[in-house]
Amino acid sequence: MTTAARTGAGIRFDHVTVAYGKHHEHTVLDALDLTVEPGEVMALLGPSGSGKTTALRAVAGFVQPVSGRVLIGGRDVTGLPPYRRGIGMVVQQYALFPHMKVAENVAFGLKAHKTPRAQIPGRVAEALEMTGMAGYADRHPRELSGGQQQRVAIARALAIRPGVLLLDEPLSALDAQLRSGMLAELARLHRELPDVSILYVTHDQLEALTLADRIAVLDQARLRDCGTPQELYRRPRTAFTASFVGTANLLPVTVRGAGGGVDFAGRRLNVPAAAQAADGAAATLCVRPHLVGLGAGGPAGNTLHGTVTEVQWRGATHRLYVSVDGHRVLADVRELRETPGLGDEVALHFAPEDAVLIPAGLAEDGAHHG
Ligand code: ADP
């Protein structure tokens, strides 16, 4: 493997606002503050239209903010054209030139960056080797599979030895099996280029959970949450994050302070975090389906009673849909001696420490914002 000296560059969004319309009345990115450390993989995760691509294009220089600054490697690049920002970019539709061979496609970016002619063949070979495409230099894009074309696109982006790599849904045009292979490839590439910062736009939580050091959750032009995958999964701060990063049971509860409890549909549940919340406050209790078991819990646990409305077999688990006083509770159960039938009355349990209490204000913030 050829390793070239690369200097990592972090990315900083400093209150970046992007708006469209005659009077900038449509805000599509609202005062984004976010820092990607040198060598860090940051996923921008959110539903379609939340502003992810806009944020990435603001770093690339294809979108001009109405206010705020973009910094790369500590340098304000807000006014610089894309080719002077030292970035490599890969988009969903490979965007290779069909009439050029693989090697020419990879060389194209180098020429655009005014790389000295003599260095170009070596750089092309290096990038193709890194992406496992060394044997395909003389092929045309139409002679490659979708996954191979995307590798060439990545090689083209890496050839300029960027400090920052911008990936916009790079796997979404591939089928499921290729996607998981490419995910592993990207993780390997990042290990080989530990100083390169990667900003990765995706609406796919699995890609974000697998690849990212940290995930920034966007919704309706706003940054809702940012943290490591583990933090966001285990301790989501908002109901939006809880339901977007993984699957969540979100139960409306009322805090019954002192003893560390909450009321849910007329029952008391033990939730240690409730001891810190104001008595009588409305909140959302988040419990992951795989932490909900079938059967009654012990005296210190929490038990819910309800009616089975749906059973899905998912290979390793059964997902039970249980209606508890009209609230839907999901339980992913690993070993079932007997599969419950629709309409069966069942008990469910979860441990107090497996429940996350989300204060109402934050929970609502994720749900609606204009
Ligand atoms: P995402 O990547 O999260 O799907 P985008 O950043 O592509 O979202 O888009 C955010 C919003 O900005 C969308 O509502 C989109 O319609 C709007 N938008 C994007 N580009 C333009 C444009 N050039 N002119 C007007 N509106 C745009």
Tab-separated table of C-alpha atoms and ligand atoms in Angstrom:
chain	number	residue	atom	x	y	z
A	1	MET	CA	0.000	0.000	0.000
A	2	THR	CA	1.305	3.402	-0.888
A	3	THR	CA	0.780	5.874	1.855
A	4	ALA	CA	1.325	9.473	1.029
A	5	ALA	CA	1.803	12.184	3.563
A	6	ARG	CA	-1.556	13.777	4.144
A	7	THR	CA	-2.411	16.535	6.459
A	8	GLY	CA	-5.803	16.238	8.042
A	9	ALA	CA	-8.048	19.236	8.089
A	10	GLY	CA	-11.014	19.680	10.358
A	11	ILE	CA	-14.249	21.299	9.264
A	12	ARG	CA	-16.130	23.957	11.166
A	13	PHE	CA	-19.609	25.283	10.505
A	14	ASP	CA	-19.799	28.619	12.247
A	15	HIS	CA	-23.470	29.638	12.437
A	16	VAL	CA	-24.043	28.689	8.806
A	17	THR	CA	-27.432	29.673	7.413
A	18	VAL	CA	-28.543	28.806	3.903
A	19	ALA	CA	-31.804	30.169	2.550
A	20	TYR	CA	-33.548	30.275	-0.792
A	21	GLY	CA	-36.193	32.513	-2.296
A	22	LYS	CA	-36.177	36.124	-3.422
A	23	HIS	CA	-35.962	37.394	0.135
A	24	HIS	CA	-34.209	34.337	1.549
A	25	GLU	CA	-37.512	33.360	3.094
A	26	HIS	CA	-36.965	29.577	2.851
A	27	THR	CA	-34.352	28.642	5.415
A	28	VAL	CA	-33.003	25.191	4.599
A	29	LEU	CA	-30.079	25.289	7.032
A	30	ASP	CA	-30.604	27.261	10.197
A	31	ALA	CA	-27.528	28.666	11.971
A	32	LEU	CA	-25.594	25.395	11.965
A	33	ASP	CA	-22.741	25.195	14.466
A	34	LEU	CA	-20.773	21.990	14.126
A	35	THR	CA	-17.128	20.964	14.260
A	36	VAL	CA	-15.611	17.917	12.593
A	37	GLU	CA	-12.209	17.185	14.101
A	38	PRO	CA	-9.256	16.283	11.856
A	39	GLY	CA	-9.499	12.564	11.126
A	40	GLU	CA	-13.032	12.278	12.407
A	41	VAL	CA	-15.932	10.669	10.535
A	42	MET	CA	-19.057	12.746	11.072
A	43	ALA	CA	-22.346	11.477	9.716
A	44	LEU	CA	-25.074	13.964	8.907
A	45	LEU	CA	-28.194	11.928	9.537
A	46	GLY	CA	-31.758	13.045	9.019
A	47	PRO	CA	-34.897	12.571	6.961
A	48	SER	CA	-35.153	13.702	3.362
A	49	GLY	CA	-35.216	17.483	3.050
A	50	SER	CA	-33.669	18.138	6.473
A	51	GLY	CA	-30.716	20.057	5.008
A	52	LYS	CA	-27.958	17.430	5.001
A	53	THR	CA	-26.881	17.839	1.383
A	54	THR	CA	-27.084	21.598	1.691
A	55	ALA	CA	-24.650	21.484	4.628
A	56	LEU	CA	-22.249	19.282	2.666
A	57	ARG	CA	-22.476	21.503	-0.414
A	58	ALA	CA	-21.745	24.533	1.729
A	59	VAL	CA	-18.442	22.889	2.695
A	60	ALA	CA	-17.737	21.998	-0.931
A	61	GLY	CA	-18.464	25.534	-2.066
A	62	PHE	CA	-21.425	24.731	-4.306
A	63	VAL	CA	-23.819	26.531	-1.977
A	64	GLN	CA	-23.191	30.012	-0.611
A	65	PRO	CA	-24.470	30.691	2.934
A	66	VAL	CA	-26.479	33.868	3.518
A	67	SER	CA	-24.659	34.189	6.832
A	68	GLY	CA	-22.029	32.365	8.843
A	69	ARG	CA	-18.659	30.929	7.875
A	70	VAL	CA	-17.230	27.602	6.787
A	71	LEU	CA	-13.699	26.790	7.933
A	72	ILE	CA	-11.491	23.990	6.654
A	73	GLY	CA	-8.289	23.353	8.539
A	74	GLY	CA	-8.897	26.550	10.487
A	75	ARG	CA	-9.014	28.634	7.307
A	76	ASP	CA	-12.146	30.578	6.366
A	77	VAL	CA	-13.106	29.179	2.944
A	78	THR	CA	-16.560	30.760	2.722
A	79	GLY	CA	-15.552	32.923	-0.227
A	80	LEU	CA	-13.326	30.389	-1.998
A	81	PRO	CA	-14.375	28.481	-5.123
A	82	PRO	CA	-14.743	24.683	-4.724
A	83	TYR	CA	-11.467	23.742	-6.433
A	84	ARG	CA	-9.458	25.804	-3.965
A	85	ARG	CA	-10.852	24.162	-0.832
A	86	GLY	CA	-8.783	20.963	-0.813
A	87	ILE	CA	-11.779	18.662	-0.661
A	88	GLY	CA	-12.641	15.385	-2.343
A	89	MET	CA	-16.306	14.714	-3.004
A	90	VAL	CA	-18.328	11.641	-3.911
A	91	VAL	CA	-22.018	11.793	-4.749
A	92	GLN	CA	-24.725	9.185	-5.092
A	93	GLN	CA	-24.675	8.886	-8.891
A	94	TYR	CA	-21.013	8.037	-9.522
A	95	ALA	CA	-20.762	10.912	-12.034
A	96	LEU	CA	-17.930	9.371	-14.053
A	97	PHE	CA	-17.240	10.534	-17.594
A	98	PRO	CA	-18.518	7.671	-19.771
A	99	HIS	CA	-16.112	8.308	-22.673
A	100	MET	CA	-13.029	8.278	-20.433
A	101	LYS	CA	-11.255	5.198	-19.158
A	102	VAL	CA	-11.009	4.619	-15.418
A	103	ALA	CA	-7.464	6.003	-15.210
A	104	GLU	CA	-8.484	9.105	-17.186
A	105	ASN	CA	-11.444	9.669	-14.897
A	106	VAL	CA	-9.173	9.566	-11.872
A	107	ALA	CA	-6.586	11.798	-13.563
A	108	PHE	CA	-9.230	14.356	-14.456
A	109	GLY	CA	-9.474	15.761	-10.945
A	110	LEU	CA	-5.691	15.969	-10.697
A	111	LYS	CA	-5.472	17.971	-13.900
A	112	ALA	CA	-8.216	20.278	-12.667
A	113	HIS	CA	-6.132	20.777	-9.522
A	114	LYS	CA	-3.089	21.605	-11.662
A	115	THR	CA	-1.060	18.689	-10.336
A	116	PRO	CA	2.323	18.588	-12.145
A	117	ARG	CA	2.020	16.247	-15.164
A	118	ALA	CA	4.864	13.996	-14.074
A	119	GLN	CA	3.122	13.179	-10.795
A	120	ILE	CA	-0.229	12.229	-12.295
A	121	PRO	CA	0.359	8.554	-13.255
A	122	GLY	CA	1.728	7.775	-9.788
A	123	ARG	CA	-1.156	9.467	-8.047
A	124	VAL	CA	-3.703	7.671	-10.234
A	125	ALA	CA	-2.084	4.311	-9.492
A	126	GLU	CA	-2.024	5.081	-5.787
A	127	ALA	CA	-5.711	5.995	-5.676
A	128	LEU	CA	-6.780	2.971	-7.733
A	129	GLU	CA	-4.770	0.667	-5.532
A	130	MET	CA	-6.281	2.132	-2.404
A	131	THR	CA	-9.783	1.434	-3.681
A	132	GLY	CA	-8.988	-2.034	-4.999
A	133	MET	CA	-9.379	-0.942	-8.638
A	134	ALA	CA	-5.750	-1.237	-9.792
A	135	GLY	CA	-6.647	-3.890	-12.359
A	136	TYR	CA	-9.327	-1.795	-14.048
A	137	ALA	CA	-7.402	1.280	-15.209
A	138	ASP	CA	-8.109	0.684	-18.910
A	139	ARG	CA	-11.803	-0.070	-18.655
A	140	HIS	CA	-14.616	2.300	-19.449
A	141	PRO	CA	-17.239	2.976	-16.768
A	142	ARG	CA	-19.885	0.991	-18.686
A	143	GLU	CA	-17.683	-2.111	-18.298
A	144	LEU	CA	-17.894	-1.855	-14.500
A	145	SER	CA	-20.553	-2.780	-11.951
A	146	GLY	CA	-22.204	-0.066	-9.888
A	147	GLY	CA	-20.009	-0.852	-6.897
A	148	GLN	CA	-16.858	-0.679	-9.022
A	149	GLN	CA	-17.942	2.620	-10.527
A	150	GLN	CA	-18.406	4.011	-7.053
A	151	ARG	CA	-14.900	2.837	-6.126
A	152	VAL	CA	-13.550	4.754	-9.106
A	153	ALA	CA	-15.458	7.834	-7.976
A	154	ILE	CA	-13.859	7.444	-4.534
A	155	ALA	CA	-10.433	6.963	-6.143
A	156	ARG	CA	-10.949	10.170	-8.109
A	157	ALA	CA	-11.815	12.029	-4.919
A	158	LEU	CA	-8.787	10.618	-3.057
A	159	ALA	CA	-6.299	11.234	-5.868
A	160	ILE	CA	-5.942	14.896	-4.983
A	161	ARG	CA	-4.999	13.830	-1.445
A	162	PRO	CA	-7.737	15.887	0.150
A	163	GLY	CA	-7.694	16.787	3.824
A	164	VAL	CA	-11.469	16.492	3.777
A	165	LEU	CA	-13.643	13.906	2.074
A	166	LEU	CA	-17.295	14.722	1.464
A	167	LEU	CA	-19.580	11.760	0.803
A	168	ASP	CA	-23.192	12.386	-0.190
A	169	GLU	CA	-25.256	9.202	0.125
A	170	PRO	CA	-22.444	7.327	-1.645
A	171	LEU	CA	-24.037	3.910	-1.219
A	172	SER	CA	-27.690	4.606	-1.868
A	173	ALA	CA	-27.588	3.599	-5.548
A	174	LEU	CA	-26.202	0.146	-4.663
A	175	ASP	CA	-28.201	-2.927	-3.719
A	176	ALA	CA	-28.275	-4.067	-0.094
A	177	GLN	CA	-25.520	-6.671	-0.334
A	178	LEU	CA	-23.095	-4.397	-2.173
A	179	ARG	CA	-23.871	-1.665	0.309
A	180	SER	CA	-22.709	-3.635	3.297
A	181	GLY	CA	-19.529	-4.635	1.452
A	182	MET	CA	-18.837	-1.022	0.534
A	183	LEU	CA	-19.489	0.053	4.125
A	184	ALA	CA	-16.692	-2.235	5.252
A	185	GLU	CA	-14.514	-0.861	2.437
A	186	LEU	CA	-15.082	2.714	3.544
A	187	ALA	CA	-14.204	1.805	7.118
A	188	ARG	CA	-10.975	0.205	5.867
A	189	LEU	CA	-10.148	3.227	3.718
A	190	HIS	CA	-10.572	5.476	6.693
A	191	ARG	CA	-8.193	3.332	8.723
A	192	GLU	CA	-5.638	3.777	5.936
A	193	LEU	CA	-6.201	7.531	5.867
A	194	PRO	CA	-6.550	8.281	9.560
A	195	ASP	CA	-5.979	12.023	9.163
A	196	VAL	CA	-8.663	12.665	6.583
A	197	SER	CA	-11.882	14.133	7.966
A	198	ILE	CA	-15.006	12.641	6.475
A	199	LEU	CA	-18.405	14.277	6.319
A	200	TYR	CA	-20.920	11.615	5.392
A	201	VAL	CA	-24.476	12.461	4.416
A	202	THR	CA	-27.001	9.678	4.862
A	203	HIS	CA	-30.609	9.017	5.778
A	204	ASP	CA	-29.649	5.451	6.682
A	205	GLN	CA	-29.106	4.999	10.403
A	206	LEU	CA	-27.201	1.746	9.910
A	207	GLU	CA	-24.581	3.507	7.762
A	208	ALA	CA	-24.282	6.258	10.349
A	209	LEU	CA	-24.052	3.845	13.291
A	210	THR	CA	-21.481	1.682	11.493
A	211	LEU	CA	-19.136	4.301	10.109
A	212	ALA	CA	-19.339	7.455	12.134
A	213	ASP	CA	-17.285	8.556	15.125
A	214	ARG	CA	-20.075	11.018	15.772
A	215	ILE	CA	-23.512	11.567	14.299
A	216	ALA	CA	-25.132	14.977	13.796
A	217	VAL	CA	-28.897	14.584	13.629
A	218	LEU	CA	-30.652	17.123	11.422
A	219	ASP	CA	-34.359	17.763	11.195
A	220	GLN	CA	-36.128	20.615	9.438
A	221	ALA	CA	-32.982	22.651	8.794
A	222	ARG	CA	-31.846	22.383	12.415
A	223	LEU	CA	-29.187	20.425	14.257
A	224	ARG	CA	-31.131	18.379	16.811
A	225	ASP	CA	-28.438	16.355	18.439
A	226	CYS	CA	-24.804	15.412	18.062
A	227	GLY	CA	-22.895	12.651	19.764
A	228	THR	CA	-21.242	9.275	19.381
A	229	PRO	CA	-23.490	6.530	18.007
A	230	GLN	CA	-23.484	4.928	21.465
A	231	GLU	CA	-24.514	8.153	23.196
A	232	LEU	CA	-27.343	8.828	20.777
A	233	TYR	CA	-28.553	5.250	20.931
A	234	ARG	CA	-28.289	4.723	24.665
A	235	ARG	CA	-29.004	8.228	25.952
A	236	PRO	CA	-30.995	10.112	23.299
A	237	ARG	CA	-31.725	13.679	24.369
A	238	THR	CA	-34.785	14.099	22.192
A	239	ALA	CA	-37.643	11.894	21.117
A	240	PHE	CA	-36.695	12.633	17.509
A	241	THR	CA	-33.206	11.250	17.999
A	242	ALA	CA	-34.562	8.251	19.892
A	243	SER	CA	-36.839	7.280	17.037
A	244	PHE	CA	-34.409	8.170	14.235
A	245	VAL	CA	-31.338	6.439	15.648
A	246	GLY	CA	-32.669	2.944	16.224
A	247	THR	CA	-36.217	1.913	17.051
A	248	ALA	CA	-37.738	3.216	20.265
A	249	ASN	CA	-40.772	2.769	22.465
A	250	LEU	CA	-41.726	6.302	23.464
A	251	LEU	CA	-44.181	6.328	26.351
A	252	PRO	CA	-45.872	9.485	27.623
A	253	VAL	CA	-45.303	9.620	31.395
A	254	THR	CA	-45.661	11.948	34.350
A	255	VAL	CA	-42.788	12.266	36.792
A	256	ARG	CA	-43.535	11.141	40.350
A	257	GLY	CA	-40.345	12.576	41.727
A	258	ALA	CA	-38.740	11.707	44.995
A	259	GLY	CA	-38.588	7.899	44.806
A	260	GLY	CA	-37.433	7.815	41.181
A	261	GLY	CA	-40.712	6.884	39.554
A	262	VAL	CA	-43.105	7.856	36.780
A	263	ASP	CA	-46.771	7.229	36.080
A	264	PHE	CA	-47.625	5.591	32.799
A	265	ALA	CA	-51.241	4.842	31.941
A	266	GLY	CA	-52.179	4.596	35.600
A	267	ARG	CA	-49.199	2.438	36.605
A	268	ARG	CA	-46.093	3.371	38.440
A	269	LEU	CA	-42.769	2.562	36.813
A	270	ASN	CA	-39.338	2.695	38.434
A	271	VAL	CA	-37.034	5.055	36.573
A	272	PRO	CA	-33.978	6.179	38.570
A	273	ALA	CA	-33.525	9.348	36.437
A	274	ALA	CA	-36.977	10.546	37.525
A	275	ALA	CA	-35.533	11.383	40.956
A	276	GLN	CA	-33.793	14.365	39.331
A	277	ALA	CA	-36.868	15.611	37.439
A	278	ALA	CA	-39.552	17.954	38.731
A	279	ASP	CA	-42.516	16.249	40.349
A	280	GLY	CA	-45.555	16.325	38.089
A	281	ALA	CA	-43.587	17.146	34.922
A	282	ALA	CA	-44.637	15.562	31.642
A	283	ALA	CA	-41.910	13.518	29.975
A	284	THR	CA	-41.283	10.781	27.424
A	285	LEU	CA	-39.884	7.450	28.501
A	286	CYS	CA	-37.686	5.762	25.897
A	287	VAL	CA	-37.158	2.003	26.054
A	288	ARG	CA	-35.499	0.076	23.221
A	289	PRO	CA	-37.523	-2.942	22.000
A	290	HIS	CA	-34.632	-5.375	22.539
A	291	LEU	CA	-34.561	-4.385	26.219
A	292	VAL	CA	-38.209	-5.326	26.708
A	293	GLY	CA	-38.732	-8.947	27.763
A	294	LEU	CA	-41.783	-11.173	27.761
A	295	GLY	CA	-43.259	-12.056	31.175
A	296	ALA	CA	-43.517	-10.183	34.454
A	297	GLY	CA	-40.429	-8.494	35.893
A	298	GLY	CA	-39.112	-8.965	39.394
A	299	PRO	CA	-40.141	-6.670	42.272
A	300	ALA	CA	-37.496	-4.057	41.308
A	301	GLY	CA	-38.358	-4.231	37.596
A	302	ASN	CA	-41.170	-2.720	35.604
A	303	THR	CA	-44.101	-4.748	34.354
A	304	LEU	CA	-46.658	-3.759	31.731
A	305	HIS	CA	-49.772	-5.728	30.780
A	306	GLY	CA	-51.283	-5.594	27.340
A	307	THR	CA	-52.751	-7.353	24.330
A	308	VAL	CA	-50.731	-8.732	21.433
A	309	THR	CA	-51.756	-7.002	18.196
A	310	GLU	CA	-49.044	-8.254	15.838
A	311	VAL	CA	-46.208	-10.782	15.808
A	312	GLN	CA	-43.373	-10.521	13.282
A	313	TRP	CA	-40.776	-13.202	12.892
A	314	ARG	CA	-37.430	-11.568	12.066
A	315	GLY	CA	-35.060	-14.486	12.015
A	316	ALA	CA	-33.070	-14.009	15.213
A	317	THR	CA	-35.979	-12.424	17.094
A	318	HIS	CA	-39.727	-12.109	17.213
A	319	ARG	CA	-41.058	-8.574	17.313
A	320	LEU	CA	-44.211	-8.410	19.416
A	321	TYR	CA	-46.564	-5.461	19.074
A	322	VAL	CA	-48.442	-5.091	22.319
A	323	SER	CA	-51.194	-2.594	23.049
A	324	VAL	CA	-50.895	-1.288	26.609
A	325	ASP	CA	-53.926	0.883	27.329
A	326	GLY	CA	-53.918	2.026	23.718
A	327	HIS	CA	-50.145	2.671	23.614
A	328	ARG	CA	-48.122	0.521	21.236
A	329	VAL	CA	-45.156	-1.165	22.872
A	330	LEU	CA	-42.650	-3.193	20.822
A	331	ALA	CA	-40.679	-6.068	22.302
A	332	ASP	CA	-37.936	-7.856	20.370
A	333	VAL	CA	-37.779	-11.251	22.004
A	334	ARG	CA	-34.963	-13.684	21.307
A	335	GLU	CA	-36.117	-17.004	22.611
A	336	LEU	CA	-39.775	-17.831	22.614
A	337	ARG	CA	-40.894	-21.168	23.980
A	338	GLU	CA	-44.334	-20.516	22.609
A	339	THR	CA	-45.236	-17.792	20.148
A	340	PRO	CA	-48.067	-15.681	21.548
A	341	GLY	CA	-51.151	-15.392	19.340
A	342	LEU	CA	-52.982	-12.264	18.302
A	343	GLY	CA	-55.290	-11.088	21.080
A	344	ASP	CA	-53.343	-12.891	23.845
A	345	GLU	CA	-52.902	-11.061	27.123
A	346	VAL	CA	-49.195	-10.823	27.956
A	347	ALA	CA	-46.932	-9.207	30.515
A	348	LEU	CA	-43.807	-7.329	29.442
A	349	HIS	CA	-40.925	-6.165	31.591
A	350	PHE	CA	-37.900	-3.911	31.412
A	351	ALA	CA	-35.195	-2.963	33.886
A	352	PRO	CA	-35.341	0.522	35.447
A	353	GLU	CA	-31.816	1.316	34.255
A	354	ASP	CA	-32.758	0.520	30.646
A	355	ALA	CA	-35.306	3.346	30.481
A	356	VAL	CA	-34.252	6.835	29.402
A	357	LEU	CA	-36.308	9.781	30.588
A	358	ILE	CA	-36.607	12.581	28.025
A	359	PRO	CA	-37.946	15.881	29.370
A	360	ALA	CA	-41.040	17.083	27.519
A	361	GLY	CA	-39.535	20.334	26.249
A	362	LEU	CA	-36.724	18.563	24.446
A	363	ALA	CA	-38.993	15.796	23.216
A	364	GLU	CA	-41.342	18.330	21.634
A	365	ASP	CA	-38.507	20.349	20.172
A	366	GLY	CA	-37.720	17.356	17.992
A	367	ALA	CA	-41.307	16.828	16.972
A	368	HIS	CA	-42.238	20.214	15.574
A	369	HIS	CA	-40.292	23.192	14.535
A	370	GLY	CA	-41.187	25.868	11.991
B	1	ADP	P1	-31.488	16.511	2.446
B	1	ADP	O1	-30.112	16.354	1.899
B	1	ADP	O2	-31.534	16.425	3.936
B	1	ADP	O3	-32.492	15.611	1.803
B	1	ADP	P2	-31.375	19.089	1.151
B	1	ADP	O4	-30.267	19.777	1.808
B	1	ADP	O5	-31.138	18.487	-0.194
B	1	ADP	O6	-31.991	17.992	2.140
B	1	ADP	O7	-32.598	20.084	0.989
B	1	ADP	C1	-33.118	20.822	2.079
B	1	ADP	C2	-34.243	21.689	1.576
B	1	ADP	O8	-33.708	22.703	0.708
B	1	ADP	C3	-35.281	20.953	0.777
B	1	ADP	O9	-36.551	21.394	1.185
B	1	ADP	C4	-34.978	21.348	-0.641
B	1	ADP	O10	-36.156	21.341	-1.405
B	1	ADP	C5	-34.435	22.736	-0.496
B	1	ADP	N1	-33.495	23.120	-1.567
B	1	ADP	C6	-32.330	22.502	-1.861
B	1	ADP	N2	-31.695	23.108	-2.884
B	1	ADP	C7	-32.482	24.131	-3.267
B	1	ADP	C8	-32.401	25.153	-4.287
B	1	ADP	N3	-31.352	25.210	-5.118
B	1	ADP	N4	-33.397	26.035	-4.354
B	1	ADP	C9	-34.449	25.984	-3.515
B	1	ADP	N5	-34.591	25.066	-2.544
B	1	ADP	C10	-33.632	24.141	-2.418
